[in-house]
Coordinates of C-alpha atoms (C1' of nucleotides) in Angstrom, one line a residue:
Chain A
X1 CA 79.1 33.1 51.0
X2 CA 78.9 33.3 54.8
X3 CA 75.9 33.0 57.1
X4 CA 74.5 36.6 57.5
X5 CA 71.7 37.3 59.7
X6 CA 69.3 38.6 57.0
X7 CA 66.6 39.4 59.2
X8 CA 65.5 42.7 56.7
X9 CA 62.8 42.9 54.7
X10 CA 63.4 42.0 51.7
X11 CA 64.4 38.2 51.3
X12 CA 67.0 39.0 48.7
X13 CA 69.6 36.6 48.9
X14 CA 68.8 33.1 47.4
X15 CA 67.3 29.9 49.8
X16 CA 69.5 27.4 50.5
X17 CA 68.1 25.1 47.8
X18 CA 67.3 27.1 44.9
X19 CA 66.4 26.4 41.6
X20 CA 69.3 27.3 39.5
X21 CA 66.2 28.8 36.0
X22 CA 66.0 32.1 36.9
X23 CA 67.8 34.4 34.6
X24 CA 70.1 36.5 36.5
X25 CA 69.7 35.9 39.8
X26 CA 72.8 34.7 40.3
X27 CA 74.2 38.4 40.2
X28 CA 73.8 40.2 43.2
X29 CA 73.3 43.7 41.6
X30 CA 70.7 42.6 39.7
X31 CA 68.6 41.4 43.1
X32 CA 69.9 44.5 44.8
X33 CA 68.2 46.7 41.7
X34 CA 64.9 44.2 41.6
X35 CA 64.6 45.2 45.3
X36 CA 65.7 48.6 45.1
X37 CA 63.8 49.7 42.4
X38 CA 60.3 47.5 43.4
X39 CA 61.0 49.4 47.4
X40 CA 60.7 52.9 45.7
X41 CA 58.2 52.1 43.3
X42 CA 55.9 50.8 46.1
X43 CA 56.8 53.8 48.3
X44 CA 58.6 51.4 51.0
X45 CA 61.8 54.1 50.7
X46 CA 60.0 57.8 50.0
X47 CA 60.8 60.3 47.7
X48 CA 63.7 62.3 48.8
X49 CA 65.2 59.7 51.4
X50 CA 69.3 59.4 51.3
X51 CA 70.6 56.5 50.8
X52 CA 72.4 55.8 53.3
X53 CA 75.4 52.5 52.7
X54 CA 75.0 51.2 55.8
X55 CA 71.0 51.8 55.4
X56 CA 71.2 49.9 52.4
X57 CA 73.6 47.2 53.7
X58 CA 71.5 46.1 56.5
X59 CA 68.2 46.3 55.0
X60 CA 69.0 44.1 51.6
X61 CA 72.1 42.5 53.2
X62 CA 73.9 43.1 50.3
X63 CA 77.7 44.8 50.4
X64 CA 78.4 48.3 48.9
X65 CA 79.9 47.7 45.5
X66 CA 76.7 45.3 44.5
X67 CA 74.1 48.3 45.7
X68 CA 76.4 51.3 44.5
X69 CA 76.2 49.5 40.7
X70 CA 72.5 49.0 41.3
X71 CA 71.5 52.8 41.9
X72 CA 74.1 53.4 39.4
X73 CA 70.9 51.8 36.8
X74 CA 68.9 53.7 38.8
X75 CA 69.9 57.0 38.4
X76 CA 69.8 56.1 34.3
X77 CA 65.7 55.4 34.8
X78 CA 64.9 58.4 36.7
X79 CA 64.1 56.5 39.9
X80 CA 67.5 57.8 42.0
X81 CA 69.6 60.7 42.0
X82 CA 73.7 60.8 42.1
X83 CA 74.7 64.0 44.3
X84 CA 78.5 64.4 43.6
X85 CA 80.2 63.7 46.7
X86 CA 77.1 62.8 48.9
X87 CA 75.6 59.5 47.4
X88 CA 72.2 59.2 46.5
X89 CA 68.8 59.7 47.0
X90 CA 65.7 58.3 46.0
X91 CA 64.2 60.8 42.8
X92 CA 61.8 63.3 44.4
X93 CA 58.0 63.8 43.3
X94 CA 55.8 66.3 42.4
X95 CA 52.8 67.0 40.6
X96 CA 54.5 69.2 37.8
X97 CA 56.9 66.1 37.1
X98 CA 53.7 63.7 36.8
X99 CA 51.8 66.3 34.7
X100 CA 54.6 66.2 32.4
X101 CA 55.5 62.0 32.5
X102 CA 52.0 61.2 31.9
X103 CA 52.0 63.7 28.3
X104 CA 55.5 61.7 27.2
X105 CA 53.6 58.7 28.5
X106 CA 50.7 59.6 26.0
X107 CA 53.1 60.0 23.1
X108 CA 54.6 57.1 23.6
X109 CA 51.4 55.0 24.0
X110 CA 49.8 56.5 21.3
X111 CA 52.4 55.5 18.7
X112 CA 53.3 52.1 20.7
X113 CA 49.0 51.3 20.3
X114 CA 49.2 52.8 16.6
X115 CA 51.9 50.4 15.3
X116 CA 49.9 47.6 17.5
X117 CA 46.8 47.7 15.8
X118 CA 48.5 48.1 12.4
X119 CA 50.5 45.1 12.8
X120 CA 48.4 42.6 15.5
X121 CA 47.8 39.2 14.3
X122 CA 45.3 36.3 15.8
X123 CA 47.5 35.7 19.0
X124 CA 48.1 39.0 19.6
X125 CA 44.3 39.5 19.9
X126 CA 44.3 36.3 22.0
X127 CA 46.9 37.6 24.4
X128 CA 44.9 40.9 25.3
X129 CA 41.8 38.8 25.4
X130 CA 43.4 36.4 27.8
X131 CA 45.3 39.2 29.7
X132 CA 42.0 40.8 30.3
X133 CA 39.7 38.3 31.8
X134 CA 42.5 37.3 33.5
X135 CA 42.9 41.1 34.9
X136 CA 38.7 40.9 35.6
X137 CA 39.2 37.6 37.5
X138 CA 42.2 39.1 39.9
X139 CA 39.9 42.1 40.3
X140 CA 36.9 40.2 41.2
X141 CA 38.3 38.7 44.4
X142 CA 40.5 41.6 45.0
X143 CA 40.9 42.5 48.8
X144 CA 42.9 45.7 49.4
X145 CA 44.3 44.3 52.6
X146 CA 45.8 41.3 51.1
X147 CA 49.4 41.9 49.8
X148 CA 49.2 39.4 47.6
X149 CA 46.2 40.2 46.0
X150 CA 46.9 43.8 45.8
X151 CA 50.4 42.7 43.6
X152 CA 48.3 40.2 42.1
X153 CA 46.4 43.4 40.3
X154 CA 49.4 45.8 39.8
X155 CA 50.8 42.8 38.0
X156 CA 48.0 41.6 35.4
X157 CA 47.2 45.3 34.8
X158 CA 50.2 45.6 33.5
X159 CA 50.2 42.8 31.8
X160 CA 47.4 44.0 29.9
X161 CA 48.2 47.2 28.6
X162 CA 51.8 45.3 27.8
X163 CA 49.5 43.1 25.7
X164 CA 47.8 45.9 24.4
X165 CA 51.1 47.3 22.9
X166 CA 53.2 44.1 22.2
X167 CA 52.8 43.8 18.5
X168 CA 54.7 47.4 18.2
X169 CA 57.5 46.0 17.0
X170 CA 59.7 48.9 17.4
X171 CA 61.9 47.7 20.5
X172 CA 63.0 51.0 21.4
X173 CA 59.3 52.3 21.3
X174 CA 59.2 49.6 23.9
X175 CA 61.8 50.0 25.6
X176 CA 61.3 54.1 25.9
X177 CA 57.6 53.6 27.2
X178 CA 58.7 51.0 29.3
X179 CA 60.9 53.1 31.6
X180 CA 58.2 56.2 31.7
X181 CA 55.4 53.2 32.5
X182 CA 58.0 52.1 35.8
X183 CA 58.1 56.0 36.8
X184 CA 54.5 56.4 36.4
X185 CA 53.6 53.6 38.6
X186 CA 55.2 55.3 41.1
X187 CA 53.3 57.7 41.2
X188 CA 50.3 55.8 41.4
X189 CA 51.5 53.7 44.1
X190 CA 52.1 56.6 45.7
X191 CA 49.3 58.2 45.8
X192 CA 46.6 56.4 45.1
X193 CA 45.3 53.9 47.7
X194 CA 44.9 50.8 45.5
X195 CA 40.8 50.7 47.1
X196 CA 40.7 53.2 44.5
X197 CA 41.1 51.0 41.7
X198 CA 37.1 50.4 41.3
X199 CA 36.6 53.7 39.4
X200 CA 35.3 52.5 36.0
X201 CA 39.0 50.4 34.9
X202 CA 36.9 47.6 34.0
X203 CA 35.0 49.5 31.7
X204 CA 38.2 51.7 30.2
X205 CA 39.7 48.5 29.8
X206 CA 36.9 46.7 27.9
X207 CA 36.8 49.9 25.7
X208 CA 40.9 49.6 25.0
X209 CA 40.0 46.1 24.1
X210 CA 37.1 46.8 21.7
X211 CA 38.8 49.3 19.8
X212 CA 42.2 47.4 19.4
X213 CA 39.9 44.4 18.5
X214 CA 38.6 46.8 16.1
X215 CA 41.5 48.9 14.8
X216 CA 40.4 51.5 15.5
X217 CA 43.6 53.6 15.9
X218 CA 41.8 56.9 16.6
X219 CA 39.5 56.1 19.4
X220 CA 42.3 53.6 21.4
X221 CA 44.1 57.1 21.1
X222 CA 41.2 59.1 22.6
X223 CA 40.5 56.2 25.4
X224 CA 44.0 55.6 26.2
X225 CA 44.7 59.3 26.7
X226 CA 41.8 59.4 28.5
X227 CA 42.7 56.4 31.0
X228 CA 46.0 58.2 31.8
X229 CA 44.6 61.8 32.3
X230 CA 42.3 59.7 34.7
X231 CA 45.0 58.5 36.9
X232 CA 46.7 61.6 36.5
X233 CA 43.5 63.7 38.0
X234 CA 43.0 61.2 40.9
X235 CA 46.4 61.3 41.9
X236 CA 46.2 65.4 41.7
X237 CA 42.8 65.1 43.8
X238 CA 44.2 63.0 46.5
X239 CA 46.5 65.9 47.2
X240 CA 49.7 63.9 48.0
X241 CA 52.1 66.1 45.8
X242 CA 50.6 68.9 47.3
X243 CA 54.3 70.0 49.4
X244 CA 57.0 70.6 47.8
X245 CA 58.5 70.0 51.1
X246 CA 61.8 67.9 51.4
X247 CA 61.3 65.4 53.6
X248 CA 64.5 63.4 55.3
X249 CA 65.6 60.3 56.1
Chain B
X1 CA 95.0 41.5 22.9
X2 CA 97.4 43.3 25.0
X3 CA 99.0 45.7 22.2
X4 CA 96.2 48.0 22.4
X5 CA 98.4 51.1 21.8
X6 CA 96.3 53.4 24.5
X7 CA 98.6 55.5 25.3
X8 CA 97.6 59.0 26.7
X9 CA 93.8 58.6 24.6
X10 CA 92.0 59.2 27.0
X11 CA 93.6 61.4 30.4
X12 CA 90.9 60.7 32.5
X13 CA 92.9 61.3 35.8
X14 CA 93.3 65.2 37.0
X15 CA 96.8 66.3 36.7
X16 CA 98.4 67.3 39.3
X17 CA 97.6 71.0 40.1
X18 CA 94.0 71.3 39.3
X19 CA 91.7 73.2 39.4
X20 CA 89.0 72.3 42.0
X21 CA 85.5 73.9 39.9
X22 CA 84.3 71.1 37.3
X23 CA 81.3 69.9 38.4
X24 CA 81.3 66.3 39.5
X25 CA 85.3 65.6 37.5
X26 CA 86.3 64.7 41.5
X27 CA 84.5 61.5 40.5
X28 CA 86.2 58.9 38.8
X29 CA 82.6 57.0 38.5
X30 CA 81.6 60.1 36.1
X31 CA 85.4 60.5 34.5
X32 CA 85.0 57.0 33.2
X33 CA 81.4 57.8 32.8
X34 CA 82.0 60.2 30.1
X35 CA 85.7 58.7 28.8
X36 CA 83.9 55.4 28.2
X37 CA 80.7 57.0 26.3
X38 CA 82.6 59.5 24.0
X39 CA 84.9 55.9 22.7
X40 CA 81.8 54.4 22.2
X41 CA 80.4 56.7 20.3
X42 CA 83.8 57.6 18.1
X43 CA 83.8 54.2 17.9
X44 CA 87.2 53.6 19.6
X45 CA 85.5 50.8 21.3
X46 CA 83.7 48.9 18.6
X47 CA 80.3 47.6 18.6
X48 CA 80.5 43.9 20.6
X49 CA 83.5 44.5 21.7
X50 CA 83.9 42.8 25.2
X51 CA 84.7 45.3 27.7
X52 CA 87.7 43.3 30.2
X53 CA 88.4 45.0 33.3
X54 CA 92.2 44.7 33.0
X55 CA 91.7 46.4 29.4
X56 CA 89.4 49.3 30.9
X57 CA 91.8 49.7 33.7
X58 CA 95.0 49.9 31.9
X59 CA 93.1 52.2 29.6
X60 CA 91.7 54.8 31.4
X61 CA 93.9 53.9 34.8
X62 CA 90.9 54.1 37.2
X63 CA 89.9 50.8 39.4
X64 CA 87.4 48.2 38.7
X65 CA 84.5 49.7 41.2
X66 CA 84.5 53.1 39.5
X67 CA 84.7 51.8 36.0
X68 CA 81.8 48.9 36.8
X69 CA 79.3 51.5 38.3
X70 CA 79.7 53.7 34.6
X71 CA 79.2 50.3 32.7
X72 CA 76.2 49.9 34.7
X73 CA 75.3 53.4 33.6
X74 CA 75.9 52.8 30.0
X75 CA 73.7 49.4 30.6
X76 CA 70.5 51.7 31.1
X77 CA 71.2 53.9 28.1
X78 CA 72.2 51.2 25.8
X79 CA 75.5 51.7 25.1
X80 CA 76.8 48.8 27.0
X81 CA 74.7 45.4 27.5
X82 CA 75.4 43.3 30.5
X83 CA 76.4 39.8 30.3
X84 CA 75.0 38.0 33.0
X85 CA 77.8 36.5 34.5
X86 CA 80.6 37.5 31.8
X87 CA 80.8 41.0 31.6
X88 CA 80.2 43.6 29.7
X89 CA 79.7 44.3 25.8
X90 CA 79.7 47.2 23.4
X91 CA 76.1 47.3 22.2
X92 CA 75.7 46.2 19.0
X93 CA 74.2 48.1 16.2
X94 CA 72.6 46.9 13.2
X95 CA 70.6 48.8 10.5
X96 CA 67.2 47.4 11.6
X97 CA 67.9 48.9 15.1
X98 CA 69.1 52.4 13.8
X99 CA 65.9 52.3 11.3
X100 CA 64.1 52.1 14.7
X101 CA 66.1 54.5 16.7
X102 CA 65.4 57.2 13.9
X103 CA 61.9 56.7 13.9
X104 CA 61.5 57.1 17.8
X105 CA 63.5 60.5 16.9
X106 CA 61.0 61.7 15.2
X107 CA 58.3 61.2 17.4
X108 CA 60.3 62.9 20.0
X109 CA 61.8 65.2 17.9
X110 CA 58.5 66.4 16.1
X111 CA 56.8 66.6 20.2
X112 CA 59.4 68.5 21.3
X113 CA 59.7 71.5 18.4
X114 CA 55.8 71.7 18.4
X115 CA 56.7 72.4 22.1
X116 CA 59.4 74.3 21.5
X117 CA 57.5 76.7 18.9
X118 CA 54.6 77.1 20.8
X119 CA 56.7 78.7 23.9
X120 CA 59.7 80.1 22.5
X121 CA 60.5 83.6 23.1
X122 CA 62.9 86.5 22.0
X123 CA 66.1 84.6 23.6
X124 CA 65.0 81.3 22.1
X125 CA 65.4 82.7 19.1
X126 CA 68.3 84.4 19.4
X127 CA 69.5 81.5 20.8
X128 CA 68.9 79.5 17.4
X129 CA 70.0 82.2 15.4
X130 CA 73.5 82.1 17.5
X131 CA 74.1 78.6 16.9
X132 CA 73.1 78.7 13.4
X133 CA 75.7 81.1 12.8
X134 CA 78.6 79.8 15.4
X135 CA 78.1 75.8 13.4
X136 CA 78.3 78.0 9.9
X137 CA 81.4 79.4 11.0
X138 CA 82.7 76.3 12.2
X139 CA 81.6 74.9 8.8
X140 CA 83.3 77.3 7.1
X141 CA 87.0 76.2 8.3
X142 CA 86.0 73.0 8.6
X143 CA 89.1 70.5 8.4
X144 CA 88.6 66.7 7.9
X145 CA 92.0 66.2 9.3
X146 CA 91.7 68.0 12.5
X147 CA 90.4 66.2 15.5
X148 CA 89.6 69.1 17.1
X149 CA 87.7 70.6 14.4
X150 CA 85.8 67.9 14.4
X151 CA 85.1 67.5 17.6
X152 CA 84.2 71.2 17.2
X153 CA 81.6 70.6 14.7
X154 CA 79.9 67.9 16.6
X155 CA 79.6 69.7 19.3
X156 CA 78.3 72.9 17.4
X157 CA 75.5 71.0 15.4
X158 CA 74.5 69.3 18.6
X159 CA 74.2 72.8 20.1
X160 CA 71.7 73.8 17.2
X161 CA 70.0 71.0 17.5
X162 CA 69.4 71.6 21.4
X163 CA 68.5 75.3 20.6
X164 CA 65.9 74.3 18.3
X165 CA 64.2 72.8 21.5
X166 CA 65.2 74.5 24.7
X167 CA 62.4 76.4 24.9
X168 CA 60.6 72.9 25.5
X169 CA 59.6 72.6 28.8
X170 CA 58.8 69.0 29.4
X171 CA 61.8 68.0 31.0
X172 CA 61.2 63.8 30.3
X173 CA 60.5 64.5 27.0
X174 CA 64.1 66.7 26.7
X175 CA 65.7 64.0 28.8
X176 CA 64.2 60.7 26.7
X177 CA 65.1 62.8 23.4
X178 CA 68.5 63.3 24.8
X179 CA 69.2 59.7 25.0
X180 CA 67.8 58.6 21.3
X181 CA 70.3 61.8 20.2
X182 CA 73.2 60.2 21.3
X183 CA 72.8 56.8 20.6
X184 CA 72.1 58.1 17.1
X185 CA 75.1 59.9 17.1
X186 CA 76.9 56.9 17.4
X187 CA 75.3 55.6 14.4
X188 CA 76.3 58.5 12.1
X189 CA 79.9 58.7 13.6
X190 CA 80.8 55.3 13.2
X191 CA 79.5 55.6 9.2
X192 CA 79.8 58.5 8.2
X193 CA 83.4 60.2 7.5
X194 CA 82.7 63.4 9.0
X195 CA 83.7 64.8 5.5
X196 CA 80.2 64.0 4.0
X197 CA 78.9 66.9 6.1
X198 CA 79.0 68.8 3.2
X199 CA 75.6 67.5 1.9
X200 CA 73.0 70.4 2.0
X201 CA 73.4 70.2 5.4
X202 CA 73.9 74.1 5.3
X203 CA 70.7 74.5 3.9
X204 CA 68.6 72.1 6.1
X205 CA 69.8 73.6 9.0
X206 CA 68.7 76.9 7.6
X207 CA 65.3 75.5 6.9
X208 CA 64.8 74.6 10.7
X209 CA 66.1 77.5 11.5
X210 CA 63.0 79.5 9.4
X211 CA 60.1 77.1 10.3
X212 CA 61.6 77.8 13.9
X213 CA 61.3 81.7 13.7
X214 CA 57.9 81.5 12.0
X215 CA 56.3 79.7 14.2
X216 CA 55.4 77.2 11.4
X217 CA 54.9 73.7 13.2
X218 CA 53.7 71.3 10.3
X219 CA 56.7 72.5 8.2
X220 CA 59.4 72.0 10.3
X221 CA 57.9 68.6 11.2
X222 CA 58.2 68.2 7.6
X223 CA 61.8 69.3 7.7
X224 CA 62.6 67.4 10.9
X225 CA 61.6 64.4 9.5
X226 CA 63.6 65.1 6.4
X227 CA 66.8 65.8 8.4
X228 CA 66.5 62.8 10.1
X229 CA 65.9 60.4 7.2
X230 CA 68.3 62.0 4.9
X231 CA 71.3 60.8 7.4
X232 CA 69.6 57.2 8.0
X233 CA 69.8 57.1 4.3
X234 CA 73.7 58.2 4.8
X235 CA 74.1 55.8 7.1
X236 CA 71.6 53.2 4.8
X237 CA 74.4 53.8 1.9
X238 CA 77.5 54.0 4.0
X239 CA 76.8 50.1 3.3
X240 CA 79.0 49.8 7.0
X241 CA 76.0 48.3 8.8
X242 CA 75.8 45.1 6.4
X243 CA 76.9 42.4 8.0
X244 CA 75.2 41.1 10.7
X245 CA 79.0 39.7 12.1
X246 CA 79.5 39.4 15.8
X247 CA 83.0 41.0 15.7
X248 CA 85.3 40.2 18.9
X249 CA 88.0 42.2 20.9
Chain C
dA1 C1' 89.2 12.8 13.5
dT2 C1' 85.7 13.7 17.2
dA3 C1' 84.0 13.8 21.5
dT4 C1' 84.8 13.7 26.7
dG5 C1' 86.3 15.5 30.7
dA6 C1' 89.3 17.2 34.2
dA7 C1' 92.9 20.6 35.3
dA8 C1' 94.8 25.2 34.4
dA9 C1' 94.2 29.9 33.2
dA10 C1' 91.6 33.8 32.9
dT11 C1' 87.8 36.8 34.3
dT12 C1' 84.0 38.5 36.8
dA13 C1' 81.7 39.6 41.1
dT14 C1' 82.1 40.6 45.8
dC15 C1' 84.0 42.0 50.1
dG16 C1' 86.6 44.6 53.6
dA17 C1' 89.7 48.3 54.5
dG18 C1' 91.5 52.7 54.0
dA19 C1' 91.9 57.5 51.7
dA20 C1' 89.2 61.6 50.5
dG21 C1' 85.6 64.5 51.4
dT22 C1' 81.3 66.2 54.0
dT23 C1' 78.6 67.2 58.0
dT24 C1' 78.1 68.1 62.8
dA25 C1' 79.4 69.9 67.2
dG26 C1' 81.6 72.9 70.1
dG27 C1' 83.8 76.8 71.3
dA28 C1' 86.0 81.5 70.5
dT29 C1' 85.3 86.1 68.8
dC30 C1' 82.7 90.0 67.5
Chain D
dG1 C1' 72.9 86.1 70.1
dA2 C1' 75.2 85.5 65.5
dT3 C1' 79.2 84.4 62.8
dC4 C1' 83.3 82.0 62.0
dC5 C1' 86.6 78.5 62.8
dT6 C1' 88.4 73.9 64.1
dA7 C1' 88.2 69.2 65.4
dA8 C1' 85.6 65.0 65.7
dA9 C1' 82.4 61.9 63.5
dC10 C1' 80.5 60.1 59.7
dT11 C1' 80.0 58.9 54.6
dT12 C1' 81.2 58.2 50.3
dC13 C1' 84.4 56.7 47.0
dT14 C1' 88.2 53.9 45.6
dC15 C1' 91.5 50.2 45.7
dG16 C1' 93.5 45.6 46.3
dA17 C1' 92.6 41.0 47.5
dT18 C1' 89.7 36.9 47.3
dA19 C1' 85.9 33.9 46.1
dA20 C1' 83.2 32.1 42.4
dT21 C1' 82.6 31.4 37.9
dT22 C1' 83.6 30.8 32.9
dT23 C1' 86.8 29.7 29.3
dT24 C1' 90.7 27.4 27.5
dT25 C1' 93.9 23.7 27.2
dC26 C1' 95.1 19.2 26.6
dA27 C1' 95.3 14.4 27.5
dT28 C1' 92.3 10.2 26.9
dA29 C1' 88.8 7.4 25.0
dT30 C1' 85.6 6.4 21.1

DNA sequence: ATATGAAAAATTATCGAGAAGTTTAGGATC
DNA sequence: GATCCTAAACTTCTCGATAATTTTTCATAT
């Protein structure tokens, strides 16, 4: 592998000493999709935008056939679109497309909580418990203008609703809310300026806990459909899906 | 390895004087897209069989790129698993996964015909009551022995199937239904001699069909449920899904 | 026999170039 | 000025070659 100039944003390629643990990194599709797909999600390349070979080639100094099997994956999870003869484009958004992720997103929580709490054991408990005050910590300090920190948050929230659901044992369950959870984040990312986060998430989130803590299937349904109609709402209120326009690259 | 006997199975390449309408055929990416996904789930390529690139190029006669960016497809609909730095498999199936996989149907199933019922008009029905009739006919002179009959009545009992929900609008949840159906497909194609249609088939079908016009929602959930089960059961019995053996190319 | 290890064979992953197709730009015609 | 046509410019898509592994083979030592 030659010396490129890799002056783009995202540090893909690996440092010249690297630890040789990480699973796949090896494989530069799989750091072209990582970088793809974490760009869109965090808005970095906008609903809509073509992308563009060259674009692509220069920004994660990758070569074609790495990136074109990358948005291949993506086109599979909803995040890219294959036009026929024109490559592809990053999935458009719009509020008629959330409204109807965030009801398959209910579904698939609902049942994904139902076989948790049915199933959980003593660690399972643990890990939401831990997951949580970890989440509280992260949000204590939290400072919107630090990059870190604001990753820091995205990350540990999910880690707790992922602990919330991960004694479902059903790995296509998993697998299923999985990909809607990616798209979803999207939208929320996209939308929602993560200063926003203070609403009551603390308390929802203590409330999730109580009631898997409890077993309580019905209510986890009630509060978790409520926590995702909440999102849904602020992202409708902030008015960011509001044109259906097509932007450009 | 070499004496796969290939010949002419799958013509993926246009013939010479074609013509120029299919949708996206000008794209050997989606060609081997579709070639590679109908073997899979006839179960011409077996479950963990390693997928060589000389093999998949003398097979279908398209080049490596094309071929790699529909494996990475088939990756994100799990047909095909990705080896980190060896390839690409066949998924596997096992009856523990296909247990799972039906019951994620029926969540999606049962959401989408409550859906379905709740919205369908005149031309949804008439829809329904088309294909009904259409897979009875095909039924009817129904041959075992003839590929294309067969072929036929797949396709037909798929088409009732999609009727049944078309008047859905929730485009995610037609989509994530859309890939449980065909990876469930797989599983009944590769157990099931297409000669136990037979079973009451007839008369499930026509069940749906009734709950459908009536409106009734709890009973074809009921019947959905049912339909579903009775061909893991098949499939349970079929006896094929047994061993746990990692079978080789 | 079993394990070790280096060389050979096979296979994947990646790049660069070229063919096929699409978009843009610039007239010519009505 | 608007429409249609053609040529240039640009992109995507595909192939063949090459680098980077992984797997196999086989001789050697325990």
């Amino acid at each position: 592998m030659a010396n490129r100039p890799n002056q783009g944003r995202s540090p893909v390629r690996a440092a010249p000493g690297w630890n040789a643990e990480e699973p796949d990194s090896s494989s530069l599709t799989q750091a072209a999709l990582d970088a793809i797909r974490e760009d869109i999600l965090s808005g970095e390349l906008t609903p809509n935008t073509r992308l563009r070979m060259q674009m692509l080639r220069e920004r994660y100094d990758i070569g074609a056939s790495p990136l074109r099997e990358a948005l291949s994956r993506l086109v599979s999870d909803n995040l890219v679109l294959s036009l026929q003869r024109r490559g592809f484009v990053v999935a458009p958004v719009s509020l008629s497309d959330f409204r109807d992720l965030t009801n398959l997103r209910k579904l698939l929580e609902k049942e994904a909580l139902s076989q948790a709490l049915a199933r959980g054991d003593d660690r399972w408990e643990a890990a939401i418990v831990a997951a949580f005050h970890q989440l509280n910590r992260v949000q204590e300090r939290f400072d919107p203008n630090d990059r870190n920190s604001v990753v820091a948050w995205e990350d540990m929230n999910r880690e707790f609703h992922d602990a919330l659901v991960s004694a479902c044992k059903s790995a296509w369950l998993l697998r299923t809310r999985n990909t809607a959870y990616i798209c979803s984040e999207r939208y929320r990312r996209l939308c929602l300026s993560i200063t926003s986060i203070s609403r009551d998430v603390k308390a929802e989130h203590k409330q999730l806990l109580e009631a898997a803590m409890d077993r309580d299937v019905s209510t986890i349904h009630v509060l978790i459909s409520e926590h995702l109609e909440a999102t849904f709402r602020k992202v409708e209120e902030s008015g960011k899906l509001d044109e259906v326009a097509l932007e450009q690259d």
